[in-house]
Short mmCIF file of C-alpha atoms in Angstrom, two decimals:
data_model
loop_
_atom_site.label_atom_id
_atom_site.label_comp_id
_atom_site.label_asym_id
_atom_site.label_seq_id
_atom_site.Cartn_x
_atom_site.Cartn_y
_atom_site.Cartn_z
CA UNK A 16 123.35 3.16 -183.77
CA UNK A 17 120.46 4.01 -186.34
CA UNK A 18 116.98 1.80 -185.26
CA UNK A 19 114.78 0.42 -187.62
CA UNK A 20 110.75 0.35 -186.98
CA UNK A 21 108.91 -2.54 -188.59
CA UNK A 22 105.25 -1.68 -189.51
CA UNK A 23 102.85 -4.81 -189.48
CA UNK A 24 98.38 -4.35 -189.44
CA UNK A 25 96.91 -7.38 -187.75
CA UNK A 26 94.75 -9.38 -189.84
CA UNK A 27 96.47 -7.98 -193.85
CA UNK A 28 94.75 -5.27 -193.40
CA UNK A 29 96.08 -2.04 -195.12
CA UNK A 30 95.55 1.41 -195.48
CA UNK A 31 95.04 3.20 -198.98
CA UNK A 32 96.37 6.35 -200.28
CA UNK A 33 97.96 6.90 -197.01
CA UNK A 34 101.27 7.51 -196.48
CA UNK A 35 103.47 6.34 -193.43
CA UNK A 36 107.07 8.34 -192.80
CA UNK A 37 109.76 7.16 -190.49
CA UNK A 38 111.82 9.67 -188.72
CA UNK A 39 115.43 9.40 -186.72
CA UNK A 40 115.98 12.03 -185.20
CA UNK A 41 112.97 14.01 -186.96
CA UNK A 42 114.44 13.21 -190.46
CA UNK A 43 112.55 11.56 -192.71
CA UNK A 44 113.99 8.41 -193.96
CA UNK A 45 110.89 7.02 -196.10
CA UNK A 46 107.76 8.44 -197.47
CA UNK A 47 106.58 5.26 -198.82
CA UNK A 48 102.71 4.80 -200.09
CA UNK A 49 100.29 2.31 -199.37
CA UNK A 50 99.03 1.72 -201.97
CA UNK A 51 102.03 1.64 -203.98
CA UNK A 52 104.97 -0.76 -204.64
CA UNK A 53 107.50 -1.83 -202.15
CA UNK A 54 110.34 0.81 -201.84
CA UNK A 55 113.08 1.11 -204.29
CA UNK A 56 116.03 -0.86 -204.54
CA UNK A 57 118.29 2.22 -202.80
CA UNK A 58 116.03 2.43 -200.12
CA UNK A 59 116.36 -0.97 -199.42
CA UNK A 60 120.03 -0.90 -198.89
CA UNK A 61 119.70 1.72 -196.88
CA UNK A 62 117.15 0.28 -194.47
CA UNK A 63 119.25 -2.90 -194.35
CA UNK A 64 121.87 -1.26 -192.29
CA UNK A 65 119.09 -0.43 -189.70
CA UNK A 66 118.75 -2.88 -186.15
CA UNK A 67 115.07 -3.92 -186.23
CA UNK A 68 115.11 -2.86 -182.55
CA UNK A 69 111.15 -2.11 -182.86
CA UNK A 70 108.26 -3.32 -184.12
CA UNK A 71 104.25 -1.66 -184.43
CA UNK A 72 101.22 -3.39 -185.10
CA UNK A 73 98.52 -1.10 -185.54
CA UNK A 74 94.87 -2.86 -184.72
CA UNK A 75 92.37 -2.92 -187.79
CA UNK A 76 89.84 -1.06 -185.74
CA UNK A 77 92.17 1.65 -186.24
CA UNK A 78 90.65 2.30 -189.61
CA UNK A 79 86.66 1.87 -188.42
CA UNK A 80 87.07 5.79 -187.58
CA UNK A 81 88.90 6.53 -190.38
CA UNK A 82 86.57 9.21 -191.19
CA UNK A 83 86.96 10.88 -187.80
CA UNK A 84 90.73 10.56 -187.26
CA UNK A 85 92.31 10.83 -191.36
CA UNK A 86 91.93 11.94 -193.97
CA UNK A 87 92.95 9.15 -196.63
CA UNK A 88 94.10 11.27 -199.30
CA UNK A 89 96.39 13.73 -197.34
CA UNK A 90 97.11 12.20 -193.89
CA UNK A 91 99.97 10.21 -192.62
CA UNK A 92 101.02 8.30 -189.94
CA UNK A 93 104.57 9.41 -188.26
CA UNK A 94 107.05 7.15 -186.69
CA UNK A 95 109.75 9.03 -184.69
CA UNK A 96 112.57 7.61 -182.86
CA UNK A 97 114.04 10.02 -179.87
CA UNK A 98 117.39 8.79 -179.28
CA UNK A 99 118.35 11.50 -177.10
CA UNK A 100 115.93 10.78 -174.02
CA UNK A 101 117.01 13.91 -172.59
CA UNK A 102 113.61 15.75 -173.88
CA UNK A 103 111.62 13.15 -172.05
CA UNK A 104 113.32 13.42 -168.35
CA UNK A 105 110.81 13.88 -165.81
CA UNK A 106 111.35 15.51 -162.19
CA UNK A 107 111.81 11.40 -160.75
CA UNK A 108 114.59 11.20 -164.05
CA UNK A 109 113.25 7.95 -164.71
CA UNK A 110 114.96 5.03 -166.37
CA UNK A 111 114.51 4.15 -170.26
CA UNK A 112 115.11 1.10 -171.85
CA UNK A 113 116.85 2.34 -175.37
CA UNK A 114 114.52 4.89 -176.87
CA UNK A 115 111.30 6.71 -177.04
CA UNK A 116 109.10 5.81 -179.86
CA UNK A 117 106.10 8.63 -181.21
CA UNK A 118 103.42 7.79 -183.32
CA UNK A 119 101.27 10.32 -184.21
CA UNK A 120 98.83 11.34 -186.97
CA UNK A 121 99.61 14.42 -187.53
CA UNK A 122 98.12 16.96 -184.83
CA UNK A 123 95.31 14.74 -183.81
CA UNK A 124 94.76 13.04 -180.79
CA UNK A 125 93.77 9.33 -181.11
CA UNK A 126 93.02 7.30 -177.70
CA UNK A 127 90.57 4.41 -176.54
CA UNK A 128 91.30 2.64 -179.49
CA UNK A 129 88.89 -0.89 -179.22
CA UNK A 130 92.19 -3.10 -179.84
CA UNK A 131 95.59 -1.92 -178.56
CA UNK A 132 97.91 -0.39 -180.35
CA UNK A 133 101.03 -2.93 -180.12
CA UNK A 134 105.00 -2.20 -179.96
CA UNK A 135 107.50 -4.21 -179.30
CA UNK A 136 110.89 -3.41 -177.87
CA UNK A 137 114.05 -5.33 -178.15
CA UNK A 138 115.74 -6.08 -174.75
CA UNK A 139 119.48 -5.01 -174.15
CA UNK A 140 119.58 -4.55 -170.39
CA UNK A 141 120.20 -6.77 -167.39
CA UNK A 142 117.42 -9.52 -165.97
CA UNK A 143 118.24 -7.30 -162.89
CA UNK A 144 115.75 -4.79 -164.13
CA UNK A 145 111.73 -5.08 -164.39
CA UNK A 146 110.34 -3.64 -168.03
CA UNK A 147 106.98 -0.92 -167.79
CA UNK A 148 105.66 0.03 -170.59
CA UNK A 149 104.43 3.89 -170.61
CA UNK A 150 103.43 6.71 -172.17
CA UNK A 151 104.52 10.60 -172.05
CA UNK A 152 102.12 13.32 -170.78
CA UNK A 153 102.00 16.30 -171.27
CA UNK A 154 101.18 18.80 -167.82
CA UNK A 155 99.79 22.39 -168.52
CA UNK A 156 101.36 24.75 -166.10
CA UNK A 157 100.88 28.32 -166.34
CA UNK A 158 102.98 29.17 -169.31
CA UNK A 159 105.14 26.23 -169.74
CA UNK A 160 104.42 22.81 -170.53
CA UNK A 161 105.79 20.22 -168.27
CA UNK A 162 105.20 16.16 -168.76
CA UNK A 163 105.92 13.04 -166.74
CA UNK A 164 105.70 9.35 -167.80
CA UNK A 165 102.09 7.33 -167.28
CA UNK A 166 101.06 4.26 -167.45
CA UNK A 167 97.32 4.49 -168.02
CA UNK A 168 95.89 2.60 -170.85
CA UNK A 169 98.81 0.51 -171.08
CA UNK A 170 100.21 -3.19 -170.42
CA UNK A 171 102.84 -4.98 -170.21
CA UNK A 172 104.04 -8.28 -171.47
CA UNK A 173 108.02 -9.96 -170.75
CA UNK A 174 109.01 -12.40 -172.72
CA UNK A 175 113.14 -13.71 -172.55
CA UNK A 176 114.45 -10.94 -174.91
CA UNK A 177 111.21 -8.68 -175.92
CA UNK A 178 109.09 -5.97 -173.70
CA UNK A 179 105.53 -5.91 -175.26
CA UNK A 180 103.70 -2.71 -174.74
CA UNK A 181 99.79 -2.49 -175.80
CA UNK A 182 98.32 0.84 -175.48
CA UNK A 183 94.97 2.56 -176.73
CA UNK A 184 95.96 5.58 -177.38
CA UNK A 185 98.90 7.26 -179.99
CA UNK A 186 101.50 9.41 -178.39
CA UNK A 187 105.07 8.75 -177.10
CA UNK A 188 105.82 5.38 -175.79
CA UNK A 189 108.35 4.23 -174.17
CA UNK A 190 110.05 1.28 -171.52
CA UNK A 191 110.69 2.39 -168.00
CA UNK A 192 113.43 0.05 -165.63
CA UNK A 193 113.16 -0.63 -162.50
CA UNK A 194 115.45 -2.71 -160.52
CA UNK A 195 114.17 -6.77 -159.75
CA UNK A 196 114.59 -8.07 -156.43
CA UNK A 197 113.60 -7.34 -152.59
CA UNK A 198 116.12 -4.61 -151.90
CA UNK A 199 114.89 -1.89 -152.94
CA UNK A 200 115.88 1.91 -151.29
CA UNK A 201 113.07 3.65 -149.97
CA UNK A 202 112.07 7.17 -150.99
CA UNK A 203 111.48 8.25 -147.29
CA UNK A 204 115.11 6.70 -146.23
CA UNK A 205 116.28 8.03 -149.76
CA UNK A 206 115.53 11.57 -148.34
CA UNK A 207 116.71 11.21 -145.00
CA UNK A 208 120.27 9.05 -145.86
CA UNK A 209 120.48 12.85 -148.48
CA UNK A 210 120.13 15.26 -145.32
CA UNK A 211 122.50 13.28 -143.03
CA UNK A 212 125.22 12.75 -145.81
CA UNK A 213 124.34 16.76 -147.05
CA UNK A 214 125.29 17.74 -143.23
CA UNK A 215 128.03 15.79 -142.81
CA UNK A 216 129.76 16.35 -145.36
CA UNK A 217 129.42 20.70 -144.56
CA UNK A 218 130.34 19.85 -141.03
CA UNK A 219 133.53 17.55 -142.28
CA UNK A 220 134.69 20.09 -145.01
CA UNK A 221 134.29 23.18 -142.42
CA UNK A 222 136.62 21.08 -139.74
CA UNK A 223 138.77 19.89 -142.55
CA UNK A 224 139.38 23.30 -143.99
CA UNK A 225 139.87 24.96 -140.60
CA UNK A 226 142.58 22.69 -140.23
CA UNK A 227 144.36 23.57 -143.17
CA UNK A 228 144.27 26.96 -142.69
CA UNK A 229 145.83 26.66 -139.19
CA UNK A 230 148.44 24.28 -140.68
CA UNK A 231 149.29 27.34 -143.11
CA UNK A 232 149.19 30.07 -140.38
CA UNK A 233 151.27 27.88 -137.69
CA UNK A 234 153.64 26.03 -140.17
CA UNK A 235 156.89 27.50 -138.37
CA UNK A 236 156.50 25.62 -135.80
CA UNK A 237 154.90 22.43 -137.33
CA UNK A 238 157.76 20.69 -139.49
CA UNK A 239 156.98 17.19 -138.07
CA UNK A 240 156.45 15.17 -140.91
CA UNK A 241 153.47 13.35 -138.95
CA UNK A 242 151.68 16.94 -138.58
CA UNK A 243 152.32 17.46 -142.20
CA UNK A 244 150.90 13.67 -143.26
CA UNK A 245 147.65 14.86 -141.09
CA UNK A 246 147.07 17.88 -142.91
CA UNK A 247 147.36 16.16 -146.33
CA UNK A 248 145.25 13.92 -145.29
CA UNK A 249 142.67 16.54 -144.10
CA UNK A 250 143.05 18.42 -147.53
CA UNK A 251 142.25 15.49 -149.34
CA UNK A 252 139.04 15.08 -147.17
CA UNK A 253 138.35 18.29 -147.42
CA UNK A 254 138.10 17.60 -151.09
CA UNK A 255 136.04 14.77 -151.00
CA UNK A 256 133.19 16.50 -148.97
CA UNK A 257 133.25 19.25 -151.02
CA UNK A 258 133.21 17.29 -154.24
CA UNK A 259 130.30 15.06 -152.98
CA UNK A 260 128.18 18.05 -151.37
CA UNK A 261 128.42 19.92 -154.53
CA UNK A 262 127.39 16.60 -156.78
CA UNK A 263 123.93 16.67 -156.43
CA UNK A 264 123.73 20.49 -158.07
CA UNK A 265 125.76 19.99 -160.79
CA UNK A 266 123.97 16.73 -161.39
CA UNK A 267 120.72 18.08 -161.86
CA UNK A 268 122.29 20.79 -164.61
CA UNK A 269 121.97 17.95 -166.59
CA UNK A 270 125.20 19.14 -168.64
CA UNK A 271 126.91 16.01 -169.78
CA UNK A 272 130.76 17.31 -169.80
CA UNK A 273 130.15 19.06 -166.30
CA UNK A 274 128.87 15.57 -165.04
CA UNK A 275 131.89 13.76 -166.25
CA UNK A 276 134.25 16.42 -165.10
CA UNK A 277 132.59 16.39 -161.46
CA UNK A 278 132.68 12.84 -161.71
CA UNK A 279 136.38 12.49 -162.50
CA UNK A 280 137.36 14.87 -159.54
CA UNK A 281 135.14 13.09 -157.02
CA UNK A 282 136.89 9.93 -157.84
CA UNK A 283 140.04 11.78 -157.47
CA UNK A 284 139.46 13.52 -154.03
CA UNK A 285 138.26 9.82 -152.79
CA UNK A 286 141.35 8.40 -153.98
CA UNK A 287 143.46 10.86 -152.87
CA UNK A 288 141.84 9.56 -149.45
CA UNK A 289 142.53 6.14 -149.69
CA UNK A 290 146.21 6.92 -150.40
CA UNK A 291 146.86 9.16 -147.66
CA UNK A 292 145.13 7.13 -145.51
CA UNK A 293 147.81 4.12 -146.25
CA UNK A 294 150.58 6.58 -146.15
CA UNK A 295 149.51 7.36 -142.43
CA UNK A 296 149.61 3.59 -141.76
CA UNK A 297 153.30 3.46 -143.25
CA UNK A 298 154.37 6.50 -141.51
CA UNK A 299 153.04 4.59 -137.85
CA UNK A 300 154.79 1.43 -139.35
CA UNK A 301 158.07 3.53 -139.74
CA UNK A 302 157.79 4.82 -136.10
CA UNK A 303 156.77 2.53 -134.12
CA UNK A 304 158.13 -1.21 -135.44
CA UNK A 305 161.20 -0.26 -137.61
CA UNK A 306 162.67 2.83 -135.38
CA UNK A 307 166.06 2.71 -136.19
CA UNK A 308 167.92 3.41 -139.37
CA UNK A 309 164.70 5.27 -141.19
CA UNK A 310 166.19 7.66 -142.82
CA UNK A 311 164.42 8.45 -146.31
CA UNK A 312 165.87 10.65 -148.48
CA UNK A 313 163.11 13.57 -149.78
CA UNK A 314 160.78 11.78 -147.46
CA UNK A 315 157.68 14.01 -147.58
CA UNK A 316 158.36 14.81 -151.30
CA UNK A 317 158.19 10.90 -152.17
CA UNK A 318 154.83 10.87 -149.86
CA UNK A 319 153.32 13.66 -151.66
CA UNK A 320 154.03 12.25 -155.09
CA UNK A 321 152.56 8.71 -153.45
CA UNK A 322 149.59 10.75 -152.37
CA UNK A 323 148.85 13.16 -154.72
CA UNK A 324 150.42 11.74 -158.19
CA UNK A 325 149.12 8.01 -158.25
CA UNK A 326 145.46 8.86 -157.91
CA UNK A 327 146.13 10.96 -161.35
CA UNK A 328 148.16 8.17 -162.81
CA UNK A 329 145.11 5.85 -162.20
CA UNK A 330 142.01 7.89 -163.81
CA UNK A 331 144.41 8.57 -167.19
CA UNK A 332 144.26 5.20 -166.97
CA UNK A 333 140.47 4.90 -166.70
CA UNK A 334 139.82 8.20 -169.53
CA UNK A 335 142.40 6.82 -171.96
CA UNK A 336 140.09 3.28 -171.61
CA UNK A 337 136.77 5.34 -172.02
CA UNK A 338 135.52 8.26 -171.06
CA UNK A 339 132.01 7.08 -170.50
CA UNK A 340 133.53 5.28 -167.53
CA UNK A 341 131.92 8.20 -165.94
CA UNK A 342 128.51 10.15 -166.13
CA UNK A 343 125.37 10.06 -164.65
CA UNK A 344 124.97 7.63 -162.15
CA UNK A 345 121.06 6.65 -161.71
CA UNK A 346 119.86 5.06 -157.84
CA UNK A 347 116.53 4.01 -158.56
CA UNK A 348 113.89 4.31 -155.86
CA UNK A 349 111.58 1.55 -154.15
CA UNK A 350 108.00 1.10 -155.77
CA UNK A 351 108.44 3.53 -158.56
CA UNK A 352 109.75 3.37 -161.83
CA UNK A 353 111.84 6.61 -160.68
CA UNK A 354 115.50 7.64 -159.74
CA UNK A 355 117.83 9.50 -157.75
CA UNK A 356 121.14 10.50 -160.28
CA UNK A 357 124.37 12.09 -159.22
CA UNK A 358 127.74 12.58 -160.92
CA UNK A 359 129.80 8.79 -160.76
CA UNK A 360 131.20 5.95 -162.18
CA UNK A 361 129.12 4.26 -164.52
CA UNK A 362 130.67 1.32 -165.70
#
């Protein structure tokens, strides 16, 4: 959906002979004036279709160093909306309320502005989440540039459905979430709950796999249909460690498809669990309370088809609904408007 950015100035006060352009997706979509009259009629109807998702007020002291920061004939001040928020990940991969707004004037740097430079976002997320407003800077470092999110020289206001942000500066601005309430996961238990689960899933997919191989090597003598429940069993969990120890690499190739795809199989592998699981608790049922007259025809083939088959059946049914049931999956961290992400449902 295309946003629309409404410009106000505090106080009627305007700026002549400049110009101010808005850009979605760094396209212009007006070149409009000041000093001129409103936009054309066309324009109109095209900026009619727009959400007013955003609003700027820019402070009349903005002008008082006019001379220093524009020049009024030839300068302009540039609105851009990021949509994508990919370019403006940080290491944390921090949460962002629906998009990252630039203003800039050109190549100049403009900060501690007397009066705040005001922006207003619209808010479509949860009360579960607390609103920050911030800005993106930009880190030096050697030969590449690196930035992470800051919130210096910037406040916040909540109201019911609007985040206010006033800064003193002009750069990229946008709204960080982070989740409301008391329970909050801990970045120290956050690293040690990754280490534990990292190696015990290798020590469960090792034992799992060894299992499987000896089922393979010694299956002459192991026809039992219990053995054989055990082993599918052990595949599937075999699966589901490796799935979930590999999630946290392909998660941070930030590749959307991949995500979706690893996604999709983890879910798969832990269903697959779940189903074997219940078809060892039938089996035991069948053994041990019914014991006479339980013959089943193609018994193990009917299992397998129970086992391996229904788990399929079920995410078709989840992709055909929509396939941004899965994705990135963010677990944000105590005290900091940061995140954890791996590969997982999402809705």
């Amino acid at each position: 959906m295309t946003l629309l950015i409404q410009l106000k100035l505090q106080h009627g006060v305007t700026i002549p002979l400049m110009s101010v352009s808005l850009h979605h997706w760094q396209t212009s979509l007006v070149k409009h004036p000041w000093n001129q009259q409103p936009v054309s009629p066309l324009h109109q109807r095209n900026l009619s279709t727009l959400d007013p998702a955003i609003k700027i007020e820019l402070p009349p002291t903005l002008l008082h160093n006019r001379n220093n920061h524009f020049n009024t004939t030839t300068s302009r001040i540039s609105f851009t909306i990021y949509k994508n928020t990919s370019l403006f990940q940080d290491k944390n991969q921090s949460n962002i309320l629906n998009n990252v707004i630039g203003i800039r004037v050109r190549n100049r740097s403009i900060d501690n502005l007397t009066d705040p430079v005001t922006i207003v976002f619209n808010k479509t997320s949860s009360e579960k989440f607390i609103p920050k407003c911030v800005f993106w800077e930009f880190e030096q470092n050697e030969n590449t540039s690196i930035g992470h999110w800051n919130d210096s020289g910037c406040t916040t206001e909540n109201t019911e459905n609007e985040t206010i942000c006033r800064c003193n500066h002009l750069t990229f601005f946008a709204v960080l979430l982070q989740i409301d309430g008391s329970q909050h996961l801990d970045e120290k238990i956050l690293k040690s709950l990754t280490y534990i689960t990292q190696i015990g899933c290798g020590i469960s997919a090792i034992f799992t796999a060894i299992t499987v191989i000896l089922h393979f090597i010694l299956r002459k003598r192991q026809k039992e249909c219990s053995i054989q429940i055990h082993v599918n069993l052990s595949a599937a969990l075999f699966l589901l460690n490796v799935n979930f120890f590999a999630n946290s690499w392909f998660t941070s190739l930030n590749i959307v498809s991949l995500c979706k795809a690893t996604a999709v199989f983890l879910h798969y592998s832990l269903l697959c669990s779940f189903t074997w699981m219940g078809i060892e608790a039938f089996h035991l049922y069948i053994m041990l309370v019914k014991v006479f007259n339980t013959y089943i025809k193609c018994y193990m083939l009917k299992l397998c088809l129970v086992g391996w088959a229904i788990p399929v059946a079920v995410l078709i049914i989840i992709i055909g609904v929509s396939t941004d049931n899965y994705g990135r999956y963010s677990i944000l961290v105590n005290n900091k408007y940061s995140s954890t992400a791996m590969c997982w449902i999402t809705n």
